[in-house]
Coordinates of C-alpha atoms in Angstrom, one line a residue:
M858 CA -14.8 -20.1 8.0
H859 CA -17.8 -22.4 8.2
A860 CA -20.5 -20.0 6.9
P861 CA -22.8 -22.0 4.6
W862 CA -25.0 -19.1 3.8
F863 CA -22.9 -18.0 0.8
L864 CA -23.4 -21.4 -0.8
N865 CA -27.2 -20.9 -1.1
S866 CA -29.1 -18.2 -2.9
T867 CA -32.8 -17.6 -2.5
S868 CA -33.1 -15.9 -5.8
R869 CA -35.0 -17.6 -8.6
A870 CA -32.6 -16.2 -11.2
P871 CA -30.9 -18.7 -13.5
H872 CA -27.7 -20.3 -12.4
L873 CA -24.6 -18.1 -13.0
R874 CA -22.5 -19.6 -15.8
I875 CA -18.8 -19.5 -14.8
G876 CA -15.7 -20.1 -16.9
V877 CA -12.3 -20.6 -15.4
L878 CA -8.9 -19.7 -17.0
L879 CA -6.3 -22.2 -16.0
D880 CA -2.7 -23.1 -16.6
G881 CA -3.5 -26.7 -15.6
S882 CA -5.5 -28.8 -13.2
M883 CA -3.0 -28.3 -10.4
L884 CA -4.0 -25.2 -8.4
P885 CA -2.7 -23.5 -5.2
A886 CA -4.7 -24.7 -2.2
Y887 CA -6.4 -21.4 -1.6
L888 CA -7.7 -21.4 -5.2
A889 CA -8.8 -25.0 -4.9
E890 CA -10.9 -23.9 -1.9
A891 CA -12.4 -21.0 -3.9
L892 CA -13.3 -23.5 -6.6
E893 CA -14.9 -25.9 -4.2
Y894 CA -17.2 -23.1 -3.0
I895 CA -18.4 -22.6 -6.6
A896 CA -18.9 -26.3 -7.1
S897 CA -20.9 -26.6 -3.8
S898 CA -23.1 -23.7 -4.4
N899 CA -26.8 -23.9 -5.6
F900 CA -26.5 -20.8 -7.8
A901 CA -23.3 -21.1 -9.8
R902 CA -21.9 -23.8 -12.1
L903 CA -18.8 -24.4 -14.0
D904 CA -19.6 -24.3 -17.7
L905 CA -16.1 -23.9 -19.3
A906 CA -12.5 -24.7 -18.4
V907 CA -10.0 -22.7 -20.6
F908 CA -6.6 -24.3 -20.4
N909 CA -3.3 -22.5 -21.3
A910 CA -1.8 -24.6 -24.1
G911 CA 1.2 -22.3 -24.6
A912 CA 4.7 -22.3 -23.0
P913 CA 4.7 -20.7 -19.6
L914 CA 6.3 -17.3 -19.3
P915 CA 8.9 -16.8 -16.6
T916 CA 7.6 -15.8 -13.2
D917 CA 8.3 -12.5 -11.4
E918 CA 10.3 -14.3 -8.7
T919 CA 13.1 -15.7 -10.9
N920 CA 16.2 -14.8 -9.0
T921 CA 19.5 -16.4 -8.2
G922 CA 20.8 -13.8 -5.7
L923 CA 20.2 -13.1 -2.0
F924 CA 16.4 -13.1 -2.5
A925 CA 16.5 -16.7 -3.8
R926 CA 18.5 -17.7 -0.8
Y927 CA 16.2 -15.8 1.5
M928 CA 13.2 -17.6 -0.1
A929 CA 14.7 -21.0 0.4
W930 CA 15.4 -20.3 4.0
D931 CA 12.0 -18.7 4.6
A932 CA 10.0 -21.6 3.0
K933 CA 10.9 -23.7 6.0
R934 CA 9.0 -21.4 8.3
I935 CA 5.5 -22.2 7.0
S936 CA 5.3 -25.6 8.7
E937 CA 3.0 -24.4 11.5
S938 CA 0.2 -23.4 9.1
P939 CA -1.3 -25.0 6.0
D940 CA 0.5 -23.5 3.0
P941 CA -2.0 -21.7 0.9
L942 CA 0.2 -22.1 -2.1
A943 CA 0.7 -25.9 -1.8
E944 CA -0.5 -27.5 -5.1
V945 CA -3.8 -29.4 -5.2
D946 CA -5.1 -31.6 -8.1
C947 CA -8.5 -30.1 -9.1
A948 CA -9.1 -32.3 -12.1
R949 CA -12.3 -33.6 -10.5
Y950 CA -14.0 -30.2 -10.8
F951 CA -13.5 -30.2 -14.6
K952 CA -14.4 -33.9 -15.3
D953 CA -17.8 -33.0 -16.8
V954 CA -17.0 -29.5 -17.9
E955 CA -16.3 -28.5 -21.5
S956 CA -12.6 -27.9 -22.0
L957 CA -11.0 -25.4 -24.4
P958 CA -7.2 -25.4 -24.9
V959 CA -5.9 -22.0 -26.0
T960 CA -2.5 -20.9 -27.0
P961 CA -2.3 -17.3 -26.0
I962 CA -0.4 -14.6 -27.8
A963 CA 2.5 -13.3 -25.8
D964 CA 2.6 -9.5 -25.9
N965 CA 5.3 -7.7 -23.9
G966 CA 4.7 -9.9 -20.8
F967 CA 0.9 -10.0 -21.2
H968 CA -1.4 -12.6 -22.8
R969 CA -3.9 -11.9 -25.6
F970 CA -6.4 -14.5 -26.9
P971 CA -6.7 -15.4 -30.6
D972 CA -10.0 -14.1 -32.1
D973 CA -11.3 -17.6 -32.7
A974 CA -10.8 -18.5 -29.0
V975 CA -12.6 -15.4 -27.9
A976 CA -15.5 -16.2 -30.3
R977 CA -15.8 -19.7 -28.9
I978 CA -15.8 -18.5 -25.3
R979 CA -18.5 -15.9 -26.2
E980 CA -20.7 -18.7 -27.6
K981 CA -20.9 -20.1 -24.0
K982 CA -22.7 -16.9 -22.8
L983 CA -20.8 -16.9 -19.6
D984 CA -21.7 -14.6 -16.8
V985 CA -18.1 -14.4 -15.3
L986 CA -14.7 -15.6 -16.3
V987 CA -12.5 -16.4 -13.4
K988 CA -8.8 -16.0 -13.9
F989 CA -6.9 -18.8 -12.1
G990 CA -4.1 -19.0 -14.7
F991 CA -2.4 -17.2 -17.7
K992 CA -0.5 -14.0 -17.4
D993 CA -2.0 -10.5 -17.2
L994 CA -4.6 -10.3 -19.9
R995 CA -5.2 -7.7 -22.6
G996 CA -7.7 -7.5 -25.5
D997 CA -11.1 -8.8 -26.2
I998 CA -10.9 -11.7 -23.8
L999 CA -11.6 -9.1 -21.0
H1000 CA -15.1 -8.7 -22.5
A1001 CA -15.9 -12.3 -23.4
A1002 CA -18.2 -12.9 -20.4
R1003 CA -21.2 -10.7 -19.4
Y1004 CA -19.6 -9.3 -16.3
G1005 CA -16.0 -9.6 -17.3
V1006 CA -12.9 -11.4 -16.0
W1007 CA -12.5 -11.6 -12.2
S1008 CA -9.1 -12.2 -10.7
Y1009 CA -7.5 -12.2 -7.2
H1010 CA -4.8 -9.6 -6.6
H1011 CA -2.5 -10.2 -3.6
G1012 CA -1.2 -7.0 -2.3
D1013 CA -3.0 -3.6 -2.1
P1014 CA -3.9 -2.8 -5.7
D1015 CA -3.2 0.9 -5.0
Q1016 CA 0.3 0.3 -3.6
Y1017 CA 1.6 -3.1 -4.4
R1018 CA 1.4 -4.0 -8.0
G1019 CA 3.9 -6.5 -9.2
G1020 CA 5.5 -8.7 -6.6
P1021 CA 6.6 -10.7 -4.9
P1022 CA 3.2 -10.7 -3.0
Y1023 CA 3.5 -10.0 0.7
F1024 CA 7.2 -9.5 0.7
W1025 CA 7.4 -5.8 0.3
E1026 CA 4.9 -5.2 3.1
V1027 CA 7.3 -7.0 5.5
Y1028 CA 10.3 -5.2 4.0
E1029 CA 8.7 -1.8 4.3
D1030 CA 7.3 -2.4 7.8
N1031 CA 3.8 -1.8 6.5
L1032 CA 1.2 -2.7 9.2
L1033 CA -1.3 -3.9 6.6
S1034 CA -1.3 -6.6 3.9
C1035 CA -4.1 -6.6 1.4
A1036 CA -6.0 -9.1 -0.8
A1037 CA -8.5 -8.1 -3.4
L1038 CA -10.9 -9.5 -6.0
E1039 CA -10.8 -7.4 -9.2
R1040 CA -12.6 -7.1 -12.5
L1041 CA -9.8 -6.8 -15.0
A1042 CA -9.5 -3.9 -17.4
E1043 CA -7.1 -3.2 -20.3
S1044 CA -4.8 -1.4 -17.9
S1045 CA -4.2 -2.6 -14.3
D1046 CA -4.6 1.0 -13.2
E1047 CA -8.2 0.8 -14.4
N1048 CA -9.1 -2.6 -12.7
Q1049 CA -12.3 -2.4 -10.6
V1050 CA -12.0 -3.6 -7.0
L1051 CA -14.9 -5.8 -6.2
Y1052 CA -13.8 -6.9 -2.8
K1053 CA -10.9 -5.7 -0.6
G1054 CA -9.6 -7.1 2.7
F1055 CA -6.9 -5.6 4.9
F1056 CA -5.0 -8.2 7.1
A1057 CA -2.4 -7.6 9.7
T1058 CA 1.1 -7.9 8.4
I1059 CA 3.0 -10.5 10.5
Q1060 CA 5.8 -8.4 11.9
G1061 CA 9.4 -9.7 11.5
S1062 CA 11.1 -11.1 8.5
S1063 CA 9.0 -13.9 7.1
R1064 CA 7.1 -13.5 3.8
A1065 CA 6.0 -17.1 4.1
R1066 CA 4.2 -16.4 7.4
N1067 CA 2.8 -13.1 6.3
R1068 CA 1.1 -14.6 3.2
V1069 CA -0.9 -17.2 5.2
Q1070 CA -3.7 -15.0 6.4
P1071 CA -4.3 -13.0 3.2
Y1072 CA -4.3 -16.0 0.9
W1073 CA -6.6 -18.1 3.1
G1074 CA -8.7 -15.2 4.3
S1075 CA -9.5 -14.3 0.7
T1076 CA -10.9 -17.6 -0.4
T1077 CA -14.5 -16.6 0.3
F1078 CA -14.2 -13.2 -1.6
L1079 CA -15.1 -14.8 -5.0
I1080 CA -18.1 -16.8 -3.8
Q1081 CA -19.5 -13.9 -1.7
K1082 CA -19.5 -11.6 -4.8
L1083 CA -21.0 -14.3 -7.0
H1084 CA -23.7 -14.8 -4.3
Q1085 CA -24.4 -11.0 -4.4
L1086 CA -24.5 -11.0 -8.2
H1087 CA -27.1 -13.8 -8.2
E1088 CA -29.3 -12.4 -5.5
S1089 CA -29.0 -8.6 -6.1
G1090 CA -27.6 -8.2 -9.6
W1091 CA -24.6 -6.4 -11.1
A1092 CA -26.0 -2.9 -10.1
S1093 CA -25.6 -3.7 -6.4
I1094 CA -22.0 -4.7 -7.0
E1095 CA -21.2 -1.8 -9.2
A1096 CA -22.6 0.7 -6.6
E1097 CA -20.0 -0.5 -4.1
I1098 CA -17.0 -0.3 -6.4
P1099 CA -14.7 2.4 -4.9
P1100 CA -13.3 5.2 -7.0
H1101 CA -9.8 4.2 -8.1
D1102 CA -6.9 5.5 -6.1
Q1103 CA -3.6 5.8 -8.0
G1104 CA -1.7 5.2 -4.8
Q1105 CA 2.0 4.9 -5.2
N1106 CA 1.6 4.3 -9.0
K1107 CA 4.6 2.0 -8.8
R1108 CA 5.2 -1.6 -9.9
H1109 CA 7.2 -3.7 -7.5
T1110 CA 9.7 -6.3 -8.7
V1111 CA 12.0 -8.9 -7.2
P1112 CA 14.4 -7.1 -4.8
T1113 CA 18.0 -6.7 -5.9
D1114 CA 21.0 -7.8 -3.8
A1115 CA 21.6 -4.1 -3.1
Q1116 CA 18.1 -3.9 -1.5
M1117 CA 18.3 -7.2 0.3
L1118 CA 21.7 -6.8 1.9
P1119 CA 20.9 -3.9 4.3
W1120 CA 17.5 -5.4 5.1
L1121 CA 19.0 -8.8 5.9
S1122 CA 21.7 -7.1 8.0
K1123 CA 19.0 -5.3 10.0
I1124 CA 17.1 -8.6 10.5
L1125 CA 20.3 -10.2 11.8
L1126 CA 21.0 -7.4 14.2
H1127 CA 17.4 -7.5 15.5
A1128 CA 17.6 -11.2 16.0
C1129 CA 20.9 -10.8 18.0
V1130 CA 19.3 -8.1 20.2
Q1131 CA 16.2 -10.3 20.8
R1132 CA 18.4 -13.3 21.7
A1133 CA 20.5 -11.2 24.1
R1134 CA 17.3 -9.9 25.7
Y1135 CA 16.0 -13.4 26.1
L1136 CA 19.2 -14.6 27.8
I1137 CA 18.9 -11.6 30.2
V1138 CA 15.1 -11.4 30.8
G1139 CA 13.9 -14.9 29.9
E1140 CA 10.6 -15.6 28.2
E1141 CA 8.2 -12.8 28.0
L1142 CA 4.4 -13.1 27.9
P1143 CA 1.8 -10.6 26.5
H1144 CA 0.3 -9.8 29.9
W1145 CA -3.2 -8.2 29.9
M1146 CA -4.6 -6.3 32.8
L1147 CA -7.4 -3.8 33.6
G1148 CA -7.1 0.0 34.1
V1149 CA -9.8 2.0 35.9
K1150 CA -10.2 5.8 35.7
T1151 CA -12.8 8.1 37.1
G1152 CA -13.5 11.4 35.4
N1153 CA -13.5 12.7 31.8
N1154 CA -12.0 10.4 29.2
S1155 CA -14.5 11.1 26.5
P1156 CA -14.0 9.6 23.0
G1157 CA -16.9 11.7 21.7
K1158 CA -14.7 14.7 21.4
R1159 CA -12.0 14.8 18.8
T1160 CA -9.1 15.1 21.2
P1161 CA -6.2 12.7 21.6
L1162 CA -6.8 9.9 24.1
D1163 CA -4.3 7.9 25.9
L1164 CA -3.9 5.7 28.9
S1165 CA -2.5 8.2 31.3
G1166 CA -4.2 8.6 34.6
F1167 CA -5.6 5.0 34.8
R1168 CA -5.2 2.9 38.0
W1169 CA -3.9 -0.5 36.8
I1170 CA -5.3 -3.6 38.7
Q1171 CA -2.8 -6.1 39.9
T1172 CA -3.8 -9.5 38.6
P1173 CA -3.4 -12.7 40.6
R1174 CA -0.3 -14.6 39.8
G1175 CA -0.8 -16.9 36.8
H1176 CA -3.8 -14.9 35.4
F1177 CA -4.5 -12.1 33.1
Y1178 CA -7.6 -9.8 32.8
A1179 CA -9.1 -8.5 29.6
D1180 CA -12.3 -7.5 27.8
P1181 CA -14.0 -5.3 30.4
F1182 CA -17.8 -4.4 30.1
V1183 CA -19.1 -1.9 32.6
I1184 CA -22.7 -1.6 33.9
E1185 CA -24.5 0.1 36.8
H1186 CA -26.4 -2.1 39.3
D1187 CA -28.2 -0.6 42.3
G1188 CA -26.4 2.7 41.7
K1189 CA -23.0 1.1 41.8
P1190 CA -20.5 0.4 38.9
W1191 CA -19.6 -3.2 38.1
V1192 CA -17.2 -4.6 35.6
F1193 CA -17.5 -8.0 33.9
F1194 CA -14.4 -9.3 32.2
E1195 CA -12.3 -12.3 31.1
D1196 CA -10.1 -14.0 33.6
L1197 CA -7.6 -16.3 31.9
P1198 CA -5.3 -18.7 33.8
Y1199 CA -2.1 -19.1 31.9
S1200 CA -1.9 -22.8 32.9
T1201 CA -5.2 -23.7 31.1
Q1202 CA -5.5 -21.0 28.5
K1203 CA -9.2 -21.3 29.0
G1204 CA -10.9 -18.0 30.0
I1205 CA -13.9 -17.7 32.3
I1206 CA -16.1 -14.7 32.9
V1207 CA -15.8 -13.0 36.3
C1208 CA -17.0 -9.6 37.7
A1209 CA -16.2 -7.2 40.5
E1210 CA -17.7 -4.0 41.9
I1211 CA -15.6 -0.8 41.2
N1212 CA -15.0 1.0 44.4
A1213 CA -14.8 4.8 44.8
D1214 CA -11.0 4.7 44.8
S1215 CA -10.9 3.0 41.4
K1216 CA -10.1 -0.4 42.9
L1217 CA -12.0 -3.6 42.4
S1218 CA -13.7 -5.6 45.0
Q1219 CA -13.2 -9.4 45.3
T1220 CA -13.7 -11.0 41.9
I1221 CA -16.8 -13.2 41.6
P1222 CA -16.9 -16.1 39.1
V1223 CA -19.9 -15.6 36.7
L1224 CA -19.7 -18.2 33.9
E1225 CA -17.4 -21.1 33.1
K1226 CA -17.6 -23.7 30.3
P1227 CA -15.5 -26.6 29.1
Y1228 CA -14.2 -24.2 26.5
H1229 CA -12.7 -20.7 26.4
L1230 CA -14.9 -17.7 27.2
S1231 CA -14.2 -14.0 26.8
Y1232 CA -15.7 -10.7 25.8
P1233 CA -18.8 -10.7 28.0
C1234 CA -21.1 -8.3 26.1
I1235 CA -23.6 -7.4 28.8
F1236 CA -26.7 -5.3 28.3
R1237 CA -30.2 -4.6 29.6
D1238 CA -33.5 -5.3 27.8
H1239 CA -37.0 -4.7 29.3
G1240 CA -35.5 -4.4 32.7
E1241 CA -33.6 -7.7 32.6
L1242 CA -29.8 -8.2 32.3
Y1243 CA -28.4 -10.3 29.4
M1244 CA -24.9 -11.3 28.3
V1245 CA -23.5 -12.6 25.0
P1246 CA -20.0 -13.9 25.8
E1247 CA -17.5 -14.9 23.1
T1248 CA -17.8 -18.7 22.6
V1249 CA -15.8 -19.1 19.4
A1250 CA -14.3 -22.3 20.7
D1251 CA -17.8 -23.8 20.5
E1252 CA -18.5 -22.1 17.1
T1253 CA -21.6 -20.5 18.5
V1254 CA -23.0 -17.2 19.6
Q1255 CA -24.9 -17.8 22.9
L1256 CA -27.4 -15.6 24.8
Y1257 CA -27.6 -15.7 28.6
R1258 CA -30.0 -14.1 31.1
C1259 CA -29.1 -13.1 34.6
Q1260 CA -31.2 -15.1 37.2
R1261 CA -29.5 -13.7 40.2
F1262 CA -27.0 -10.8 40.1
P1263 CA -24.2 -11.1 39.6
D1264 CA -23.3 -14.8 39.5
V1265 CA -26.2 -16.9 38.3
W1266 CA -26.9 -17.0 34.6
E1267 CA -29.0 -19.3 32.3
Q1268 CA -28.5 -19.9 28.7
V1269 CA -31.5 -18.6 26.7
K1270 CA -30.7 -19.5 23.1
V1271 CA -27.9 -20.2 20.6
L1272 CA -28.3 -17.1 18.4
L1273 CA -26.0 -18.2 15.7
R1274 CA -23.9 -21.2 14.8
A1275 CA -20.6 -19.8 13.4
P1276 CA -17.0 -19.2 14.5
A1277 CA -17.7 -15.7 15.7
V1278 CA -15.7 -13.5 18.0
D1279 CA -16.5 -10.3 19.9
T1280 CA -20.2 -10.1 19.3
T1281 CA -21.6 -6.8 20.3
V1282 CA -25.3 -6.0 20.8
W1283 CA -27.1 -2.7 20.3
I1284 CA -30.8 -2.1 20.8
E1285 CA -32.6 0.9 19.2
N1286 CA -36.1 1.7 17.9
G1287 CA -37.4 -1.8 18.5
L1288 CA -34.6 -3.5 16.6
Y1289 CA -31.8 -5.7 18.0
W1290 CA -28.5 -5.3 16.2
F1291 CA -25.7 -7.9 16.4
F1292 CA -22.2 -6.9 15.3
V1293 CA -20.5 -10.3 14.7
T1294 CA -16.9 -10.8 13.6
L1295 CA -16.7 -14.1 11.7
Q1296 CA -13.3 -15.7 12.1
E1297 CA -11.5 -17.8 9.5
S1298 CA -9.1 -20.0 11.5
R1299 CA -6.3 -19.4 9.0
G1300 CA -7.3 -15.9 7.9
G1301 CA -8.1 -14.2 11.1
G1302 CA -11.1 -12.2 12.2
L1303 CA -11.3 -10.0 9.1
Q1304 CA -15.1 -9.8 8.2
L1305 CA -17.5 -7.9 10.4
W1306 CA -21.1 -8.9 9.8
L1307 CA -24.2 -7.1 10.9
F1308 CA -27.4 -9.0 11.8
Y1309 CA -30.7 -7.6 13.1
S1310 CA -33.8 -9.0 14.6
H1311 CA -37.3 -7.8 15.7
S1312 CA -36.9 -9.5 19.1
L1313 CA -33.9 -10.5 21.3
T1314 CA -34.5 -14.2 20.6
G1315 CA -36.0 -13.8 17.1
E1316 CA -34.5 -14.9 13.8
L1317 CA -31.3 -13.1 12.9
I1318 CA -31.5 -11.4 9.5
R1319 CA -28.4 -10.6 7.5
H1320 CA -28.0 -6.9 6.6
P1321 CA -27.8 -6.3 2.9
R1322 CA -24.5 -4.3 3.2
N1323 CA -22.6 -7.2 4.7
P1324 CA -19.8 -7.5 5.4
I1325 CA -19.7 -4.0 6.8
S1326 CA -16.0 -4.2 7.3
T1327 CA -13.2 -6.2 5.8
D1328 CA -10.4 -4.2 7.5
I1329 CA -8.4 -5.6 10.4
R1330 CA -8.4 -2.1 11.9
F1331 CA -12.1 -1.9 12.3
S1332 CA -13.6 -5.4 12.1
R1333 CA -13.4 -6.6 15.7
G1334 CA -15.4 -5.1 18.5
A1335 CA -13.6 -3.4 21.4
G1336 CA -16.5 -3.0 23.8
A1337 CA -20.1 -1.8 24.2
I1338 CA -21.5 0.6 21.6
F1339 CA -22.7 3.8 23.2
R1340 CA -24.1 7.2 22.4
E1341 CA -22.3 10.4 23.4
D1342 CA -22.9 14.0 22.4
G1343 CA -25.5 12.9 19.9
K1344 CA -23.0 10.4 18.3
L1345 CA -23.4 6.7 18.2
L1346 CA -19.9 5.2 18.7
R1347 CA -18.7 1.7 18.0
P1348 CA -15.3 0.9 19.5
S1349 CA -13.2 -1.4 17.4
Q1350 CA -9.8 -3.0 17.8
D1351 CA -7.1 -1.9 15.4
C1352 CA -5.2 -5.2 15.0
S1353 CA -2.9 -3.9 12.2
G1354 CA 0.7 -5.0 12.9
S1355 CA -0.2 -6.8 16.1
Y1356 CA -3.3 -8.1 17.9
G1357 CA -5.2 -5.5 20.0
R1358 CA -2.8 -2.6 19.2
L1359 CA -5.2 0.3 19.9
I1360 CA -8.9 1.2 19.9
V1361 CA -10.7 3.3 17.3
F1362 CA -14.1 4.9 18.0
N1363 CA -16.1 4.7 14.9
E1364 CA -19.1 7.0 14.5
I1365 CA -22.1 5.1 13.1
T1366 CA -23.7 7.5 10.6
A1367 CA -26.4 5.3 9.1
L1368 CA -28.1 2.3 10.7
N1369 CA -31.3 0.8 9.4
E1370 CA -32.5 -2.3 7.6
R1371 CA -31.1 -1.1 4.3
E1372 CA -28.1 1.1 5.1
Y1373 CA -25.1 1.0 7.2
S1374 CA -22.2 3.4 7.3
E1375 CA -19.6 4.6 9.8
R1376 CA -16.5 6.7 9.9
P1377 CA -13.4 6.3 12.1
G1378 CA -12.9 8.9 14.7
V1379 CA -10.8 9.3 17.8
V1380 CA -8.1 6.8 18.6
L1381 CA -7.2 5.5 22.1
D1382 CA -3.6 4.4 22.1
T1383 CA -1.1 3.2 24.7
H1384 CA 0.7 6.5 25.2
G1385 CA 0.9 7.3 28.9
V1386 CA 2.0 3.8 30.1
P1387 CA 5.6 2.8 29.7
N1388 CA 6.2 -0.4 27.7
M1389 CA 2.5 -1.0 27.0
I1390 CA 2.0 -2.4 23.5
G1391 CA -1.8 -2.8 23.2
T1392 CA -5.3 -1.9 24.4
H1393 CA -8.4 -3.5 22.9
S1394 CA -11.4 -3.1 25.1
Y1395 CA -13.2 0.0 26.4
G1396 CA -16.1 0.2 28.8
R1397 CA -17.8 3.0 30.6
V1398 CA -20.7 3.9 32.8
N1399 CA -21.3 7.5 34.0
D1400 CA -17.8 8.8 34.8
V1401 CA -16.2 5.4 35.3
V1402 CA -14.0 4.1 32.5
V1403 CA -12.4 0.7 32.4
V1404 CA -9.9 -0.4 29.7
D1405 CA -7.5 -3.3 29.2
G1406 CA -3.8 -3.0 28.4
C1407 CA -1.0 -5.4 27.4
V1408 CA 2.6 -5.2 28.7
P1409 CA 5.2 -7.8 27.7
T1410 CA 6.2 -9.2 31.1
P1411 CA 8.8 -11.8 32.0
A1412 CA 7.1 -15.2 32.5
K1413 CA 8.8 -15.7 35.9
K1414 CA 6.9 -12.6 37.2
V1415 CA 3.4 -13.7 36.2
L1416 CA 3.4 -17.5 36.3

């Protein structure tokens, strides 16, 4: 994610003094990137490198059985993405940094530091010790820096202690895979979670593929929290630490052959079924289309919602439709949406009038660029019609004004330069709110950021509670924000398990320049339509509702 803001602090506080605990200068690529952020920042500096001079303890993944064979086979499946665990030589970062070799004291699988080593580290008056090496720590080393020892944890700290990271989520068909940044305590059950992100588990059988997004997507966690520490102090971080949840209170270990055998058998059977289906049906594509419904389908009331009763629009051959936004113009409902030709994979924005019989009129091209467009967030301000389409392919957020309805639009301004998806605009009490999902190309669209401005084209100001979501179930917009029955509702895509799986209507309970909070409410899922596997956009005006839905469809039927 190219977001340089976290590299620069406006505070006049002294530099944060950072120490790093290491097993050597070779680090996994995701930690090398986290280290690069520190080195590139204007508010933190590396003051001490503590190297493990002792013999390494055996890893948790030592195994010679079925799991080892599975790991060897699975390692070959990472080729399509940069491996976050590939080793990178980071010696250049420590060239001018004081080095301290320490032989730790092994204690029942943990590491303790000798008293003289702790004393030397304390002399450096470090603000934070970052753990990039050694085993789990116990003893005085945990208090040798002003704000303790910070460490990444891969897996939900409340459910997946131990390891191997990101295997058990696949094994147990858990839809979510978590990465966290923790402040370590004497017991892992007492660690404080400073930052927590929930990613979609890659469904199937590959731990190698599943680990890509959580590892890469977590690289900014450390620098973001250091930035917050420098600008706002420890009290602001401490106020956000969630109460500890004991969760499963279970430590996972390397699976036994007895655990692996039935799981591998299930995987093999599933692969055979999928192969047979492919031979019969051929290639299937995730085909998106629009559904229109007139009448009550209110998410403001806590009743189950599904897709029954919608009229589904037949798309032209070779195209899919998605991301509907609905407005009223001259007393008639119109829908703006993405039209994507399969042949180019480059979406354009089109629109159509919604007729009384829930059918669409002839589609009208609205906006086309040399790059992909989608998610046409359309809204009115001071009597004029505006649109913020998704332009992540250009790594910008662009604002357009309608010059002639519905098909002539002019670009007004580039609001933000960042790889942003699904930007949603809300205007209230003279403030303009921009809900922006920042996308990490290898980590997905995990972080939802809130900006505000005093005018539509004014400077965007980052909200102090950012990011307001780091959960793949809530971090991507799913259509226009709206008010109903006194509630302000923000639709979000639940992408756990798979992209655009369902829609959650989150009630915004606090929205001002200092506070933001929301709580998840009613869910709109795919029940009511056979074989539909996803819905990720919801638009409405008066009693007309438009959604999108995804059905796996044989390629020969849509191409």
